[in-house]
XYZ file of C-alpha atoms in Angstrom:
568
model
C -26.858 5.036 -18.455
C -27.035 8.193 -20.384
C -25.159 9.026 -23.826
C -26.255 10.737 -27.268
C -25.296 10.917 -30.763
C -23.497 14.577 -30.226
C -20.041 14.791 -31.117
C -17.833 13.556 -27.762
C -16.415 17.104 -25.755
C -12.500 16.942 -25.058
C -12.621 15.115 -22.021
C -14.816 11.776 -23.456
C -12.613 11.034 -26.126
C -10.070 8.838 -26.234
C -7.012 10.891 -26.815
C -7.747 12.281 -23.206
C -8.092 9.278 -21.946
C -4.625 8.513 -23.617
C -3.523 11.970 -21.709
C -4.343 11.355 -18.864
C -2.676 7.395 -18.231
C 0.319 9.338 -19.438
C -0.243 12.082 -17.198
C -0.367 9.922 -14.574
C 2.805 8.138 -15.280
C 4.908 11.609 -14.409
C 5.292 11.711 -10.754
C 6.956 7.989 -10.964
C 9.549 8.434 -14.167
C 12.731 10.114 -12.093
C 12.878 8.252 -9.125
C 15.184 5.180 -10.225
C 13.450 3.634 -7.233
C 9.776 5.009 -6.608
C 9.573 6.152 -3.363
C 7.131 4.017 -1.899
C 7.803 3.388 1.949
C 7.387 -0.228 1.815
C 8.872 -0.587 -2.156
C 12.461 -1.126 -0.867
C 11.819 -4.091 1.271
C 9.552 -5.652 -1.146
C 12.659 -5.100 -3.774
C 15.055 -7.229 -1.475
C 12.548 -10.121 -1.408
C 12.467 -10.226 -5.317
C 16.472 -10.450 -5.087
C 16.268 -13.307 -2.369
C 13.860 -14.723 -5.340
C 15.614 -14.501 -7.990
C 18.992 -15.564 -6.539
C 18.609 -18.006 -3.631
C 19.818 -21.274 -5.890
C 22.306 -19.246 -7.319
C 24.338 -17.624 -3.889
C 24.540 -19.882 -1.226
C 24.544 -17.317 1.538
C 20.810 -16.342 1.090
C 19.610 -19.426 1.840
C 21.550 -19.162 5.236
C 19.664 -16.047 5.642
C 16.074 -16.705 4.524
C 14.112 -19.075 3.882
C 11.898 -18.648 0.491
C 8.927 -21.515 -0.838
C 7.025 -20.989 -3.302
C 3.215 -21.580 -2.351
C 0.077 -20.293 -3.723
C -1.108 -16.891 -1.688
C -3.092 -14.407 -2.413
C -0.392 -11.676 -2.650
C 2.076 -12.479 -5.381
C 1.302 -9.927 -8.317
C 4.977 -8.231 -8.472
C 6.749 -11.504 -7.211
C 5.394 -13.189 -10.435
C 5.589 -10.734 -12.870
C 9.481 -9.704 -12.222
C 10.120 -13.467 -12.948
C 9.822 -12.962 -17.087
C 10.881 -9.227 -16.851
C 13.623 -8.825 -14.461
C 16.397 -11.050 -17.038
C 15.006 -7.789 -19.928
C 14.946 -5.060 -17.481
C 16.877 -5.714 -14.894
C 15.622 -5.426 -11.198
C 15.213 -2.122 -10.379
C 14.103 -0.745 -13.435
C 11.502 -3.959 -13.880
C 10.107 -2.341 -10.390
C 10.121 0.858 -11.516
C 7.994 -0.561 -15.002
C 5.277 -2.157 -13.060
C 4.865 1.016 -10.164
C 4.268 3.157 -13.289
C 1.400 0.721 -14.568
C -0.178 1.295 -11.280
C -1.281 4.890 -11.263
C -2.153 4.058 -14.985
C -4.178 1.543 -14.673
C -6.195 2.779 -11.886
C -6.635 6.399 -14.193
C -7.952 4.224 -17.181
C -10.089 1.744 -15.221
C -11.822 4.880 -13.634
C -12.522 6.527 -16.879
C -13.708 3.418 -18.577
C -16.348 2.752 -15.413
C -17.282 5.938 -15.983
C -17.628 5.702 -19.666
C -19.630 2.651 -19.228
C -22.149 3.932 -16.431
C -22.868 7.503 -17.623
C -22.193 6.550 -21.683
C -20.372 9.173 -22.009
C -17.227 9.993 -19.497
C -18.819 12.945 -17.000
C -16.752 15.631 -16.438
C -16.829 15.289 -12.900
C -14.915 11.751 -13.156
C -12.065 14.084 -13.451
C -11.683 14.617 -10.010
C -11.456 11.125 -9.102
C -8.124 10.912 -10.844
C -5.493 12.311 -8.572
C -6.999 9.273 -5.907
C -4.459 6.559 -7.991
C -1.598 8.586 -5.778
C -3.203 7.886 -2.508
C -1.935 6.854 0.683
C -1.788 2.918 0.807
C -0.167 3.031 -2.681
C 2.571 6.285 -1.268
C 2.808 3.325 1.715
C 4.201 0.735 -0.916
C 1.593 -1.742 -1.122
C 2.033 -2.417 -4.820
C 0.284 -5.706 -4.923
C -2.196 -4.816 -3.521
C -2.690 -1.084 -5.804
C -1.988 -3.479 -8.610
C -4.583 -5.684 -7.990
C -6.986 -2.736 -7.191
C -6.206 -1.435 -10.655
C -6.514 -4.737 -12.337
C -10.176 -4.992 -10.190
C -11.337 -1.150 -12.027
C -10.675 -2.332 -15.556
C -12.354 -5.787 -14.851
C -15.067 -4.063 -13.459
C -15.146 -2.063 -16.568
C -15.240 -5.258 -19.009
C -17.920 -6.289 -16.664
C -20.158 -3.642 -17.067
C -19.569 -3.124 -21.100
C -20.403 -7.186 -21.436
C -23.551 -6.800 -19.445
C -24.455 -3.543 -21.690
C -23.606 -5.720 -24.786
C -25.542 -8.650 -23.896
C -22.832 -10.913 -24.081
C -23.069 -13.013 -20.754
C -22.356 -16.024 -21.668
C -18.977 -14.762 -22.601
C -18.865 -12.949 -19.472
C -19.059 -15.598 -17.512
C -16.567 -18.294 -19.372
C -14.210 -14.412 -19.069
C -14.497 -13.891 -14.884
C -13.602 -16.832 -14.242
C -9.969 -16.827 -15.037
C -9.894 -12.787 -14.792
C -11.148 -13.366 -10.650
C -8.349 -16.559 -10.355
C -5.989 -13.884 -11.964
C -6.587 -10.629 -9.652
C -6.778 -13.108 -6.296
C -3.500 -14.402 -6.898
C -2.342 -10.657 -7.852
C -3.825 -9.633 -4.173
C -6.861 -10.975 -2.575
C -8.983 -6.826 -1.548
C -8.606 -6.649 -5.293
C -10.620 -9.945 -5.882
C -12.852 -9.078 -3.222
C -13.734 -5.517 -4.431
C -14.081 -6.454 -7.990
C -16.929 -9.122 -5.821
C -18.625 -6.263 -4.437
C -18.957 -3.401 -7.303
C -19.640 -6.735 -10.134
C -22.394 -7.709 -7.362
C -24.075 -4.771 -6.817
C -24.296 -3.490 -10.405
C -25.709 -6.724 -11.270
C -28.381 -6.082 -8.237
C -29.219 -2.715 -10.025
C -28.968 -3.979 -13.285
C -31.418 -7.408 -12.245
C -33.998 -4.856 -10.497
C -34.111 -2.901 -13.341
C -34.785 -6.008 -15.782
C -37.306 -7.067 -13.230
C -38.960 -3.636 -13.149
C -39.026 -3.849 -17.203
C -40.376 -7.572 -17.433
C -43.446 -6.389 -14.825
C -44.279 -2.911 -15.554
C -44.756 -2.310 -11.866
C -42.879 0.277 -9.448
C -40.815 -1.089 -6.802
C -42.601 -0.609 -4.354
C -45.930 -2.870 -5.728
C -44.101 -5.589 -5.346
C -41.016 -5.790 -3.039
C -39.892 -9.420 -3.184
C -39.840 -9.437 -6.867
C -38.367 -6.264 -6.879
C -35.438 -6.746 -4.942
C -35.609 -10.291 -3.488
C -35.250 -12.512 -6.728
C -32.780 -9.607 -7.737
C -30.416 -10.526 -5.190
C -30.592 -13.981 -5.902
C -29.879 -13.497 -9.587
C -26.951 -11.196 -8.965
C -25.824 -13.851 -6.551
C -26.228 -16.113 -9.177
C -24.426 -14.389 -11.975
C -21.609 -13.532 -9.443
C -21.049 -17.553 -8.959
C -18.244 -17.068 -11.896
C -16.067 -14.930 -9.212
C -16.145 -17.480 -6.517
C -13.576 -20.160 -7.523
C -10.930 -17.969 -5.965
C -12.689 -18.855 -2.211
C -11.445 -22.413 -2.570
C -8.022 -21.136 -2.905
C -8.045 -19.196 0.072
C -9.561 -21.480 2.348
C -6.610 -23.368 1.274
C -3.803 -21.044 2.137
C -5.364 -19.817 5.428
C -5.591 -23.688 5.720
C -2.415 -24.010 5.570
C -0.124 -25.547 8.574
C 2.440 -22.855 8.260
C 0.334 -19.677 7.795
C 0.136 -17.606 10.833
C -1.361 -13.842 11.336
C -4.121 -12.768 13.243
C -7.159 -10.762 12.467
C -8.077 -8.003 15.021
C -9.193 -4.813 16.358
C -12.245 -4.080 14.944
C -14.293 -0.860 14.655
C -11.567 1.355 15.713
C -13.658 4.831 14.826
C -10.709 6.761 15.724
C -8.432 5.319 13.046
C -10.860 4.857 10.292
C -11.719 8.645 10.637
C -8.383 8.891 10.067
C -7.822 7.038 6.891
C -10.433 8.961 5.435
C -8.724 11.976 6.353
C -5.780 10.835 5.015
C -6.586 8.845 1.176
C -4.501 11.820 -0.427
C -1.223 11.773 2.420
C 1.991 12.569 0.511
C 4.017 15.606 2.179
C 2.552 18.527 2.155
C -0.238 18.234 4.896
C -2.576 21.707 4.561
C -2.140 21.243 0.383
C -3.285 17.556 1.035
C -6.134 18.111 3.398
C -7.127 21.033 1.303
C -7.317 18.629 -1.591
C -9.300 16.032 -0.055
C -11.971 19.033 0.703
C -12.278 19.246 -2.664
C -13.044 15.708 -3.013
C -15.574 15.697 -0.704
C -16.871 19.243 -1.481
C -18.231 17.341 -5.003
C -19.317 14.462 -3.357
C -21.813 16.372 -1.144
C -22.577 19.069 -3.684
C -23.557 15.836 -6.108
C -26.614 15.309 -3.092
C -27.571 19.021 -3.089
C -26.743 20.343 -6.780
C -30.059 19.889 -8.671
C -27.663 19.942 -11.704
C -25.574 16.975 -10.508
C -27.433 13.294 -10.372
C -25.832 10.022 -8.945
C -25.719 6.771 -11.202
C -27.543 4.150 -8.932
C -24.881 1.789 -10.694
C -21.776 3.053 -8.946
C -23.867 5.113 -5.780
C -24.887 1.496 -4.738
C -21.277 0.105 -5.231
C -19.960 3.275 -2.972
C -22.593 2.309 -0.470
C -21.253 -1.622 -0.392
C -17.474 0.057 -0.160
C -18.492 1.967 2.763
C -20.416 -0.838 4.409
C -16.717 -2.609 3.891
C -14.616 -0.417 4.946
C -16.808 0.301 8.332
C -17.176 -3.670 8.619
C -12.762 -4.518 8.197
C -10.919 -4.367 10.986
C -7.544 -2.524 10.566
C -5.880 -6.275 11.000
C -6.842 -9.078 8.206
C -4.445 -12.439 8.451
C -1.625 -10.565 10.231
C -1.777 -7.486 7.586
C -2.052 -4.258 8.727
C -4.204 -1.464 7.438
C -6.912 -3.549 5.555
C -9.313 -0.788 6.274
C -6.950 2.169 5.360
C -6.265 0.611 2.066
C -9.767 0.412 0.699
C -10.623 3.802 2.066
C -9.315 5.828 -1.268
C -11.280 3.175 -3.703
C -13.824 3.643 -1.760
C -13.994 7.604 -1.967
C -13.239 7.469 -6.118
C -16.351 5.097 -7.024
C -18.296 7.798 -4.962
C -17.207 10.234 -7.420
C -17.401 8.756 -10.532
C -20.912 8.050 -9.416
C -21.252 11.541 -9.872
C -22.616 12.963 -13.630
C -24.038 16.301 -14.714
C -28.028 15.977 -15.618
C -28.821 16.681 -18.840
C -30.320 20.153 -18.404
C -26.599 21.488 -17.472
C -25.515 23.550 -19.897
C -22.553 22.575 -22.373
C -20.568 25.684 -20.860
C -21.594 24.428 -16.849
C -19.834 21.384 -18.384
C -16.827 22.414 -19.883
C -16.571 24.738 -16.969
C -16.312 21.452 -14.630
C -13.881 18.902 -16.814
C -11.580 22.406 -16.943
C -12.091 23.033 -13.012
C -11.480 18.878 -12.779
C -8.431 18.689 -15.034
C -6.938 21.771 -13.552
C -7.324 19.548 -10.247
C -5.510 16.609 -11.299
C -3.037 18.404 -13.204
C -2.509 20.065 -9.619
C -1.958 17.159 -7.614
C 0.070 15.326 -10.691
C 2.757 18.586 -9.887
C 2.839 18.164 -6.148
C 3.274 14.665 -6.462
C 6.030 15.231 -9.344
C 8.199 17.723 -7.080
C 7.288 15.843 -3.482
C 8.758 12.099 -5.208
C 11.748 14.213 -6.526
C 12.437 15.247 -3.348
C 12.258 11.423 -1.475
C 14.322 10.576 -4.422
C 17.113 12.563 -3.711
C 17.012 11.677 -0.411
C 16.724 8.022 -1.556
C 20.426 8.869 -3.353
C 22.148 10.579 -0.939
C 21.814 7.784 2.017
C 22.281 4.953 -0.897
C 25.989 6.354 -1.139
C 26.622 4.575 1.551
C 26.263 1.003 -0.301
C 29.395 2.069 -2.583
C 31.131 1.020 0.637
C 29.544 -2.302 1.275
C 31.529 -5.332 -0.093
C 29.370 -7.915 -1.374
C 27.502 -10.353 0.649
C 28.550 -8.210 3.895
C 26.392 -8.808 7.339
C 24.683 -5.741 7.125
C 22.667 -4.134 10.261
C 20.585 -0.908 9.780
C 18.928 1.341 11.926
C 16.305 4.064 10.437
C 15.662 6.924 12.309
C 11.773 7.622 13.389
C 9.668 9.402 15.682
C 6.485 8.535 17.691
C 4.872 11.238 16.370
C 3.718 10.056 13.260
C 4.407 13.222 11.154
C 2.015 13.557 7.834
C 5.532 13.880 5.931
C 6.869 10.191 6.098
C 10.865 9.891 5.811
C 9.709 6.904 3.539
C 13.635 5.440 4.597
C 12.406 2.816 6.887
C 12.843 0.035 4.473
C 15.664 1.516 2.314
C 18.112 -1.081 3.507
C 16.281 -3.384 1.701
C 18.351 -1.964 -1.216
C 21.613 -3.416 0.255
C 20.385 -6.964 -0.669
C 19.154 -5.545 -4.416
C 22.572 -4.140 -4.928
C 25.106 -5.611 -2.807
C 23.662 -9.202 -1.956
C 23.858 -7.596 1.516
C 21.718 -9.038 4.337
C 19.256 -6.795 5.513
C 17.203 -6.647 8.570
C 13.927 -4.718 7.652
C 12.710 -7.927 6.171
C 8.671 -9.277 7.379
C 8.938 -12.408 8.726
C 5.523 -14.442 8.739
C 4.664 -17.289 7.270
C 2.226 -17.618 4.798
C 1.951 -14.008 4.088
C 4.134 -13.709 1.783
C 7.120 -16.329 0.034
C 10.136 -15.299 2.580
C 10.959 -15.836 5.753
C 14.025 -15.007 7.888
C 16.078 -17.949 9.095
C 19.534 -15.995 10.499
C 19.753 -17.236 14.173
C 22.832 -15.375 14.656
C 21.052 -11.898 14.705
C 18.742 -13.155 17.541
C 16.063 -10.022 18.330
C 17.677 -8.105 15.464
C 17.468 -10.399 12.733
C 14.059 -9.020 11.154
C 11.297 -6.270 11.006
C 10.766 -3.706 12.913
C 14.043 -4.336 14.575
C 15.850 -1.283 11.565
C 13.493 1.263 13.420
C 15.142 3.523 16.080
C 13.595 6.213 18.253
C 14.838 8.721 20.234
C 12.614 7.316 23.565
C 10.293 4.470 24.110
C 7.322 4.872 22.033
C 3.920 3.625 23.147
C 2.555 0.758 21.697
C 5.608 0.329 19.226
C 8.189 -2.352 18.878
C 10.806 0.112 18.270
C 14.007 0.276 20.380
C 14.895 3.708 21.441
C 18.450 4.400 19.425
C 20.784 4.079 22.374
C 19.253 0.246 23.347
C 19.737 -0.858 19.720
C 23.694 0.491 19.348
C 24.323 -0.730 22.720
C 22.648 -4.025 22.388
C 22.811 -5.628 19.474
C 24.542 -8.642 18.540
C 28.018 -7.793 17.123
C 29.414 -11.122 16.338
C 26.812 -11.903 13.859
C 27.368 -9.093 11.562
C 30.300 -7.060 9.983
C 28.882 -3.432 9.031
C 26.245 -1.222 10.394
C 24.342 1.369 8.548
C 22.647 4.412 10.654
C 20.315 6.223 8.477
C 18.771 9.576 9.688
C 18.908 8.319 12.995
C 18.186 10.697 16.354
C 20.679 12.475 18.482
C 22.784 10.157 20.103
C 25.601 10.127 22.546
C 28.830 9.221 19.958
C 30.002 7.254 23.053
C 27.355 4.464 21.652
C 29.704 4.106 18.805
C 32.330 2.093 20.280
C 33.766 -0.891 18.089
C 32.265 1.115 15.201
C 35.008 2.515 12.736
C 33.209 4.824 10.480
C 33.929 4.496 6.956
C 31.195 6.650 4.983
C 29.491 9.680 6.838
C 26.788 12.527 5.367
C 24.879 14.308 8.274
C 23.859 12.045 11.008
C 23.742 9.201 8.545
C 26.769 6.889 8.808
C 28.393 3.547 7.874
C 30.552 1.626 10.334
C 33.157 -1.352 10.357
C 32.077 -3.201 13.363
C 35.224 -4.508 15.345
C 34.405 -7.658 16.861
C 37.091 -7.629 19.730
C 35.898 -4.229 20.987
C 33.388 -4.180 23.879
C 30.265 -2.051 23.425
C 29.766 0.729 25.246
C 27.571 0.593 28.731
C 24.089 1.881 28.469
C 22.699 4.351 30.619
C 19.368 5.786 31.087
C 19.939 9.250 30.149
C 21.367 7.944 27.029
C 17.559 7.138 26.030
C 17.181 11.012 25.195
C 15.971 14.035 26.787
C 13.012 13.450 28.221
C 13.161 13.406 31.669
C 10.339 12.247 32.207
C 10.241 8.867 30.945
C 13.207 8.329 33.174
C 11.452 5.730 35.393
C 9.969 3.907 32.786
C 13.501 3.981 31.227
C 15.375 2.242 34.584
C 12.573 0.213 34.906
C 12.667 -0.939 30.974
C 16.589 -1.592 31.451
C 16.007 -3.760 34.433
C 13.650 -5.919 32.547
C 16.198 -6.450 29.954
C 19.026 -6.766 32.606
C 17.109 -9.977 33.871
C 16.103 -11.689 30.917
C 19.744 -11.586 29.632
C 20.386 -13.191 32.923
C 17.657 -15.697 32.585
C 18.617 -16.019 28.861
C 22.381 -16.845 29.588
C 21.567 -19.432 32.505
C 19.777 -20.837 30.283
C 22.207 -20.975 27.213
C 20.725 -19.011 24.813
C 22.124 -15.341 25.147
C 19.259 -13.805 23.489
C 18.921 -10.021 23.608
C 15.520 -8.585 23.627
């Protein structure tokens, strides 16, 4: 750890640190709802929360139990806020602490590696907008957050002395962040373990004035027992989740390991917002000072934080993209992962006071940057975000909602991020609402409507144009065609792909702004006959098309001999 009795520069002192969590808190204060492509769906489930023993409908709808998971940071904390705030602006509250928290916790690891906060550190900042938290995970980016700042009080106890109190601390602080979301339990685990391996070595080194290398099991082999040892306080939370994977009712499988392709491209894509040259551009950056660190004879790494980078990596190579049913395990740590490699990074002390001012101005001009882009690109989603919500001004209360987002198989860097706006139907109008997950033991809801058969849950709101590979998504015309009309009164089309208007029989429109519409669905009307062509214009998925029709033609057949009349 380096420091000095000199007077702190600009960017180590604490009124930066102050202007930069506010700084950070920009992008996120316009949007009434943050746009957050997940945020909306996660919003509904708070309503069924906080209102299933008060309207009787929900619980004909879903089915919500409490239990004790590893994934309930936002669905505990809007229990004593939401009756202040309200729900929306409660959300709103606790997406701004994200970005804030992660900013401080970075600074204050910094501060407590280097001594004094490195002016390079500044270019880790603009990684608290990254892509898993632009993708709505908010438990888990608030339990990443929460897992910085612990990290930080970790590292200033050790440097105190004080680990006794340490200890009797971690205990409840690793109960708290598990039950927040488990990766950020298990990545405060691997940074707290392998500073404590540098800082044990080090001790050892100290105690036996010998190099490393005279002596390599006390060097490094009782090292890793002690840090093992002193990393005992952050186990408890193990118990718990042997528990809930334990559990009867928890399903979700873990799969597909080492897929190269897509973790090349989460790294590629920590910084995804809209934009994708600015974005990619960006990330250079990022990387430019991570690889100039290894070259730069003016630029050192801190073996505190280089080893915890090194664990991240071995992490993120080691996840598969599927933990316990939830997707993108590796994607999400891929952005931590990149910003404890920079922070690593600190000036030696031969730089010159102006080669450091130089690089906290080139740094803050960086994050100031990216703060901007992410500022216009969330105003943008946001008034997108109001102009298909208009449409819930015409939804009656406790109304049978269906929705159908448009999407593409393309997966376009700029994300509509509407796929789980209808979510906002049950925050606002009690409405039902089909994007919701449905798997138990992941998370406190489930969906219980037998009515809506194959439509009753996610990803059954996502339309295409055509059949996309290796989706669940019904191409537009199967879902308008095929969906069950006695079991709900209204459906919502947002954004959706060309489509033959013929598809809208029984549908009276009552609210319509581009292709995005709201319809009254008339239960005595027949719907109209699908054909082929009506999948789009690609001619040649025609075949695939017929045969995908037939398929469905004989399991409705199957389906009704056998009494059920399920559509697929």
């Amino acid at each position: 750890m380096q420091g000095g009795h000199e007077a702190p520069r600009w960017w180590q002192t604490r009124w930066f640190v102050l202007f930069a969590a506010v700084a950070a808190a920009v992008p996120l204060l316009w949007p009434d709802i943050p746009p957050l492509v997940d945020l909306p769906g996660h919003m509904a489930r708070y309503r069924v929360q906080l209102s299933h023993g008060e309207v009787p409908w929900l619980n004909e709808w879903y089915n919500f139990r409490w239990s004790l998971i590893g994934n309930l940071g936002f669905d505990l904390l809007i229990i004593p806020l939401e009756p202040i705030f309200g729900l929306e602006l409660t959300v709103k509250l606790l997406v701004i602490a994200i970005p804030v928290l992660t900013v401080t916790g970075l600074l204050w690891i910094s501060r407590e590696v280097h001594g004094r906060i490195p002016a390079t550190a500044l270019f880790a900042l603009p990684l608290a907008y990254n892509y898993a938290f632009n993708f709505g995970f908010v438990n888990f980016a608030l339990a990443m957050a929460l897992a910085l700042n612990a990290f930080a009080l970790w590292l200033r106890l050790a440097r105190l002395g004080r680990f006794v109190l340490r200890s009797v601390l971690f205990v409840p602080i690793g109960m708290i962040i598990w039950i927040v979301h488990t990766y950020g339990w298990g990545m405060l685990g691997v940074m707290a373990f392998a500073s404590e391996l540098i800082r044990q070595h080090d001790r050892r080194a100290r105690v036996d004035g010998a190099p490393w290398h005279a002596d390599f099991v006390r060097s490094w082999i009782v090292p890793w027992i002690r840090a093992g040892i002193q990393c005992l306080v952050l186990a408890p939370p193990a118990l718990l989740m042997l528990a809930w994977r334990g559990a009867d009712h928890v399903s979700g499988q873990t799969g597909d390991w080492f897929n190269w392709q897509a973790k090349i491209w989460w790294v590629l894509m920590v910084l995804r917002d809209r934009w994708q040259l600015f974005d990619i551009a960006c990330l250079g950056v990022l990387y430019l000072i991570i690889f100039r660190g290894i070259r730069d004879p003016n630029i050192e790494y801190s073996r505190h934080l280089g080893i915890s980078a090194l664990f991240l990596i071995a992490v993120f190579i080691l996840l598969p993209r599927i933990v316990f049913g939830s997707a993108y395990a590796d994607m999400r740590l891929a952005p931590y992962m990149l910003a404890i490699a920079v922070i690593a990074l600190r000036p030696r002390p031969g730089l010159s006071i102006r080669g450091a001012k130089a690089l906290a101005i080139a740094g803050l001009a960086f994050f100031l940057v990216r703060i901007g882009a992410t500022t216009w690109s969330y105003a943008l989603y946001d008034k997108s975000y109001d102009r298909e919500l208009a449409a819930l001004d015409h939804v009656p209360e406790g109304a049978r909602l269906l929705s159908f987002v448009g999407e593409t198989c393309y997966n376009e860097w700029t994300m509509t991020r509407l796929q789980h706006l209808p979510g906002i139907a049950m925050v606002r109008r009690l409405a039902y609402t089909n994007d919701q997950w449905s798997m138990a033991g992941a998370q406190l809801l489930t969906v219980r409507y037998p009515g809506a058969r194959g439509f009753s849950h996610d990803p059954s709101q996502i339309v295409t144009d055509t059949k996309c590979p290796r989706e669940w998504w019904r191409p537009v015309a199967v879902s308008l065609a095929r969906f069950p009309r006695q079991a709900y009164d209204y459906l919502w089309v947002i954004s959706p792909p060309p489509y033959d208007k013929r598809l809208e029989a029984g549908l009276t429109p009552i609210w319509r702004d581009g292709r995005s519409a709201l319809f009254k669905i008339d239960h005595d009307a027949p719907a109209a006959t699908l054909n082929p062509e009506d999948l789009g214009p690609y001619r040649g998925y025609i075949d695939q098309v017929r045969d995908f029709l037939e398929r469905e033609r004989r399991k409705q057949l199957k389906d009704a001999t056998a009494g059920k009349d399920k559509d697929v």
